[in-house]
Short mmCIF file of C-alpha atoms in Angstrom, two decimals:
data_model
loop_
_atom_site.label_atom_id
_atom_site.label_comp_id
_atom_site.label_asym_id
_atom_site.label_seq_id
_atom_site.Cartn_x
_atom_site.Cartn_y
_atom_site.Cartn_z
CA MET U 1 -0.09 0.08 0.00
CA ALA U 2 1.44 3.39 -0.91
CA ASN U 3 1.81 6.23 1.40
CA GLN U 4 1.14 9.88 0.46
CA CYS U 5 3.56 12.66 0.69
CA ALA U 6 2.49 15.09 3.52
CA ILE U 7 4.09 17.95 1.51
CA CYS U 8 3.37 17.52 -2.29
CA GLY U 9 0.70 14.89 -2.00
CA ALA U 10 2.39 12.27 -4.20
CA ASP U 11 1.67 8.63 -3.86
CA ILE U 12 4.94 6.97 -2.66
CA ASN U 13 5.93 3.34 -1.94
CA LEU U 14 8.13 2.03 0.80
CA ILE U 15 11.47 2.59 -0.89
CA GLN U 16 10.32 6.26 -1.87
CA THR U 17 9.15 7.05 1.68
CA GLN U 18 10.87 9.14 4.40
CA LYS U 19 9.06 8.65 7.57
CA LEU U 20 9.19 11.48 10.17
CA SER U 21 9.20 11.38 13.92
CA ASP U 22 5.47 12.31 14.21
CA GLY U 23 4.36 9.53 11.77
CA ASN U 24 4.12 11.65 8.61
CA CYS U 25 5.73 10.60 5.45
CA ILE U 26 7.51 12.71 2.69
CA CYS U 27 8.77 11.65 -0.64
CA ARG U 28 12.52 11.07 -0.96
CA LYS U 29 12.66 11.78 -4.69
CA ASN U 30 11.27 15.26 -4.60
CA CYS U 31 10.69 16.84 -1.18
CA ARG U 32 13.41 15.33 0.87
CA LYS U 33 15.78 16.02 -1.99
CA LYS U 34 15.08 19.78 -1.74
CA GLY U 35 16.63 19.85 1.81
CA PHE U 36 20.24 19.32 2.88
CA LYS U 37 21.53 15.68 3.04
CA VAL U 38 22.77 16.38 6.76
CA TYR U 39 19.23 17.34 8.02
CA ASP U 40 17.92 14.85 10.40
CA TYR U 41 14.69 13.81 8.92
CA VAL U 42 14.03 10.70 10.98
CA HIS U 43 13.92 12.77 14.36
CA SER U 44 12.21 15.88 12.73
CA ASN U 45 8.44 16.48 12.40
CA LEU U 46 6.56 17.71 9.53
CA SER U 47 6.65 21.53 10.52
CA GLY U 48 10.32 21.19 11.06
CA VAL U 49 11.01 19.80 7.46
CA LYS U 50 8.77 22.40 6.02
CA ALA U 51 10.68 25.16 7.93
CA HIS U 52 14.12 23.47 6.72
CA LEU U 53 12.92 23.43 3.02
CA ALA U 54 11.80 27.12 3.29
CA GLN U 55 15.19 27.95 4.89
CA VAL U 56 17.08 26.27 1.94
CA GLU U 57 15.04 27.85 -0.79
CA ARG U 58 15.49 31.48 0.77
CA GLY U 59 19.10 30.71 1.73
CA THR U 60 19.87 29.77 -1.77
CA LYS U 61 18.55 33.04 -3.05
CA LEU U 62 20.41 34.91 -0.46
CA TRP U 63 23.54 33.02 -1.38
CA GLU U 64 23.13 33.94 -5.23
CA HIS U 65 22.34 37.57 -4.37
CA TYR U 66 24.96 38.42 -1.67
CA PHE U 67 27.53 35.73 -1.48
CA ILE U 68 28.29 34.95 -5.19
CA PRO U 69 29.12 38.59 -6.00
CA ARG U 70 31.42 38.60 -2.84
CA LYS U 71 33.36 35.53 -3.94
CA LYS U 72 34.47 37.44 -7.11
CA THR U 73 34.78 41.04 -5.63
CA LYS U 74 38.19 42.72 -5.40
CA ASP U 75 36.73 45.08 -2.72
CA LYS U 76 38.53 43.90 0.47
CA SER U 77 35.71 45.28 2.66
CA LYS U 78 33.38 42.75 1.12
CA LYS U 79 35.72 39.83 0.91
CA LEU U 80 34.21 36.51 2.41
CA LYS U 81 35.81 34.73 5.15
CA ARG U 82 35.90 30.97 4.42
CA PHE U 83 36.21 28.01 6.82
CA GLY U 84 36.61 24.60 5.50
CA THR U 85 34.69 23.77 2.27
CA TYR U 86 31.25 24.71 3.29
CA LEU U 87 31.25 27.76 5.53
CA TYR U 88 31.32 31.49 4.33
CA VAL U 89 30.94 34.60 6.31
CA ALA U 90 30.16 37.92 4.94
CA GLU U 91 31.03 40.43 7.65
CA ASP U 92 29.92 43.58 6.00
CA ILE U 93 26.42 42.35 6.02
CA GLY U 94 26.47 40.17 9.12
CA LEU U 95 25.42 37.05 7.38
CA MET U 96 27.01 33.66 7.06
CA ALA U 97 26.16 30.72 4.77
CA TYR U 98 26.40 26.99 5.14
CA ILE U 99 26.47 25.46 1.64
CA GLN U 100 25.82 22.05 0.06
CA ASN U 101 27.26 21.32 -3.43
CA ASP U 102 25.22 18.89 -5.61
CA TYR U 103 26.42 17.19 -8.85
CA LYS U 104 24.43 15.71 -11.71
CA PHE U 105 27.21 13.26 -12.59
CA MET U 106 30.55 12.83 -10.62
CA LEU U 107 32.09 16.24 -10.59
CA PHE U 108 29.99 17.89 -13.46
CA GLY U 109 26.83 19.85 -13.39
CA LYS U 110 27.47 21.39 -9.98
CA THR U 111 24.63 23.28 -8.30
CA THR U 112 24.96 25.02 -4.85
CA ARG U 113 22.16 25.44 -2.23
CA ALA U 114 22.74 27.35 1.05
CA CYS U 115 21.18 27.86 4.53
CA VAL U 116 21.91 31.48 5.55
CA TYR U 117 22.16 32.67 9.21
CA ARG U 118 22.66 35.87 10.98
CA VAL U 119 26.12 36.05 12.50
CA ALA U 120 24.60 37.32 15.63
CA ASP U 121 22.62 34.08 16.04
CA LEU U 122 25.63 31.91 16.30
CA ARG U 123 25.51 30.75 20.00
CA SER U 124 28.02 27.84 20.11
CA TYR U 125 31.00 26.59 18.28
CA LYS U 126 32.64 23.62 19.80
CA TYR U 127 35.35 21.08 18.71
CA GLU U 128 34.48 17.46 18.08
CA GLU U 129 36.23 14.30 16.82
CA GLN U 130 34.01 12.02 14.84
CA LEU U 131 34.68 8.35 13.86
CA VAL U 132 34.74 7.89 10.13
CA LYS U 133 35.06 4.53 8.49
CA ASN U 134 37.83 4.42 5.66
CA GLY U 135 37.84 0.97 4.26
CA ASP U 136 38.53 -1.46 7.10
CA LYS U 137 39.69 1.20 9.27
CA THR U 138 37.97 3.87 11.45
CA GLU U 139 39.54 7.21 11.78
CA LYS U 140 39.08 10.16 13.83
CA LYS U 141 38.14 13.37 11.92
CA SER U 142 38.25 16.83 13.21
CA ALA U 143 35.05 18.93 13.20
CA ALA U 144 33.45 22.00 14.49
CA ARG U 145 29.77 21.85 15.82
CA LEU U 146 27.98 25.22 15.34
CA SER U 147 24.52 25.97 16.82
CA PHE U 148 22.26 28.81 16.25
CA THR U 149 19.41 30.63 18.05
CA ASN U 150 16.36 32.18 16.30
CA THR U 151 16.53 29.59 13.72
CA GLN U 152 13.84 27.26 12.31
CA GLY U 153 14.95 24.28 10.19
CA LEU U 154 18.72 23.32 10.37
CA TYR U 155 19.81 25.23 13.55
CA GLU U 156 22.88 23.02 14.07
CA PHE U 157 25.45 21.33 11.85
CA VAL U 158 28.84 19.83 12.01
CA LEU U 159 31.51 21.43 9.73
CA PRO U 160 34.46 19.18 8.90
CA MET U 161 37.83 20.47 9.70
CA ASN U 162 41.32 19.37 8.75
CA ASN U 163 42.72 19.43 12.38
CA PHE U 164 42.35 21.02 15.69
CA LYS U 165 44.49 23.94 14.53
CA ASP U 166 41.88 24.81 11.95
CA PHE U 167 39.33 24.92 14.64
CA LYS U 168 41.28 27.10 16.74
CA LYS U 169 41.34 29.65 13.89
CA LEU U 170 37.60 29.34 13.75
CA LYS U 171 37.15 29.96 17.38
CA LYS U 172 39.54 32.88 17.59
CA TYR U 173 37.90 34.48 14.54
CA PHE U 174 34.37 34.30 16.16
CA ASP U 175 35.66 35.11 19.59
CA THR U 176 37.29 38.30 18.28
CA LEU U 177 34.29 39.24 16.17
CA PHE U 178 31.93 39.03 19.33
CA GLY U 179 34.50 40.79 21.68
CA ILE U 180 34.67 37.38 23.72
CA GLN U 181 38.42 37.17 23.52
CA ASN U 182 39.16 40.39 24.81
CA THR U 183 36.58 39.99 27.55
CA LEU U 184 37.98 36.71 28.68
CA GLY U 185 41.44 38.08 28.76
CA ASN U 186 40.57 40.97 31.12
CA ALA U 187 39.20 39.99 34.48
CA SER U 188 38.06 43.58 35.03
CA ASN U 189 36.03 43.59 31.86
CA VAL U 190 34.36 40.45 32.95
CA TRP U 191 33.49 41.68 36.45
CA LYS U 192 31.97 44.91 35.00
CA GLN U 193 29.92 43.04 32.47
CA GLN U 194 28.67 40.68 35.09
CA MET U 195 27.75 43.43 37.44
CA THR U 196 25.94 45.19 34.75
CA ALA U 197 23.91 42.07 34.04
CA VAL U 198 23.23 41.68 37.69
CA LYS U 199 21.90 45.18 38.28
CA ASP U 200 19.62 45.00 35.09
CA ILE U 201 18.26 41.70 36.42
CA ALA U 202 17.46 43.05 39.83
CA SER U 203 16.06 46.12 38.12
CA GLY U 204 13.78 43.94 36.06
CA VAL U 205 12.71 41.93 38.85
CA SER U 206 11.95 44.92 41.11
CA ALA U 207 9.82 46.58 38.37
CA ALA U 208 7.76 43.46 37.87
CA GLY U 209 7.12 43.13 41.52
CA LYS U 210 5.90 46.74 41.78
CA GLY U 211 3.78 46.37 38.55
CA GLU U 212 5.57 49.10 36.85
CA VAL U 213 4.58 49.93 33.20
CA ASP U 214 8.00 49.43 31.71
CA ALA U 215 8.72 46.19 33.51
CA GLY U 216 8.79 44.14 30.30
CA ASP U 217 11.27 46.60 28.89
CA LYS U 218 13.62 46.22 31.90
CA ALA U 219 13.35 42.52 31.90
CA ALA U 220 14.33 42.53 28.20
CA GLN U 221 17.35 44.73 28.95
CA ALA U 222 18.34 42.39 31.85
CA ILE U 223 18.32 39.44 29.31
CA ASN U 224 20.39 41.43 26.76
CA SER U 225 22.83 42.48 29.48
CA LEU U 226 23.32 38.78 30.53
CA ASP U 227 23.51 37.67 26.99
CA ALA U 228 26.34 40.36 26.34
CA ALA U 229 28.30 39.35 29.35
CA ILE U 230 28.34 35.56 28.25
CA TYR U 231 28.39 35.69 24.40
CA GLY U 232 29.65 39.28 23.60
CA ASP U 233 27.85 42.33 22.26
CA ARG U 234 26.07 41.13 19.19
CA THR U 235 24.28 44.65 18.49
CA GLU U 236 26.39 45.70 15.58
CA TRP U 237 25.93 42.28 13.76
CA ILE U 238 22.16 42.26 14.35
CA GLN U 239 21.87 45.64 12.71
CA LYS U 240 24.07 44.74 9.63
CA ALA U 241 22.12 41.43 9.16
CA ASP U 242 18.61 42.93 9.63
CA ALA U 243 19.51 45.71 7.11
CA ALA U 244 20.74 43.23 4.61
CA LEU U 245 17.65 40.99 4.89
CA ALA U 246 15.32 43.96 4.81
CA ALA U 247 16.93 45.01 1.61
CA PHE U 248 16.43 41.65 -0.06
CA ASN U 249 13.37 41.32 -2.27
CA GLY U 250 13.94 37.68 -3.27
#
């Protein structure tokens, strides 16, 4: 008995079916193929898959509009920063792209798709060693796991790295970008940021207790202060990304 794709409605047999965690099924040939190979369909539900497919569709348009021209430009202020084979950062617009290259036959007929993120939404970048089979042997391969907030669809992915040294370059780059490196290297700055966060939190709690009109604003300020103390000030990167996304009409 054939299943029916929950996205496109096509009748699909067992081999063509990708079952999701909520019991829904999608077709492998069409709908699953529109997403990234690394996306975890088995543990995702239908709304998550739809969000990912929309993410790839929009991300690919953003890649072609913003990133492709920057790959070719001679303007140093718009040059892309690249990590490994699949990750590109456009500092001037506060966006980063994780790409997937597809080929029609061997290395011919290449097409590129992308998931595009705000740089400001990058919350974690950790080193990992993954076990990969190579013939009869199992080897350890270096990788970086990147996680994002405010993201529907593919909100986390593993980026292959040549070695730990390459990961250290990636970490240093983002730490510096967010001001985390300088903060961690200066105990006085750490203390000042933590105290600011504590004061803002206390103010927010007090305002809420008194029923003040601006209690919500003070609570939001408290969250922002604590966030900055831990992850660095992302204000500049939020503004750049939002401006670029607002200007995009694709």
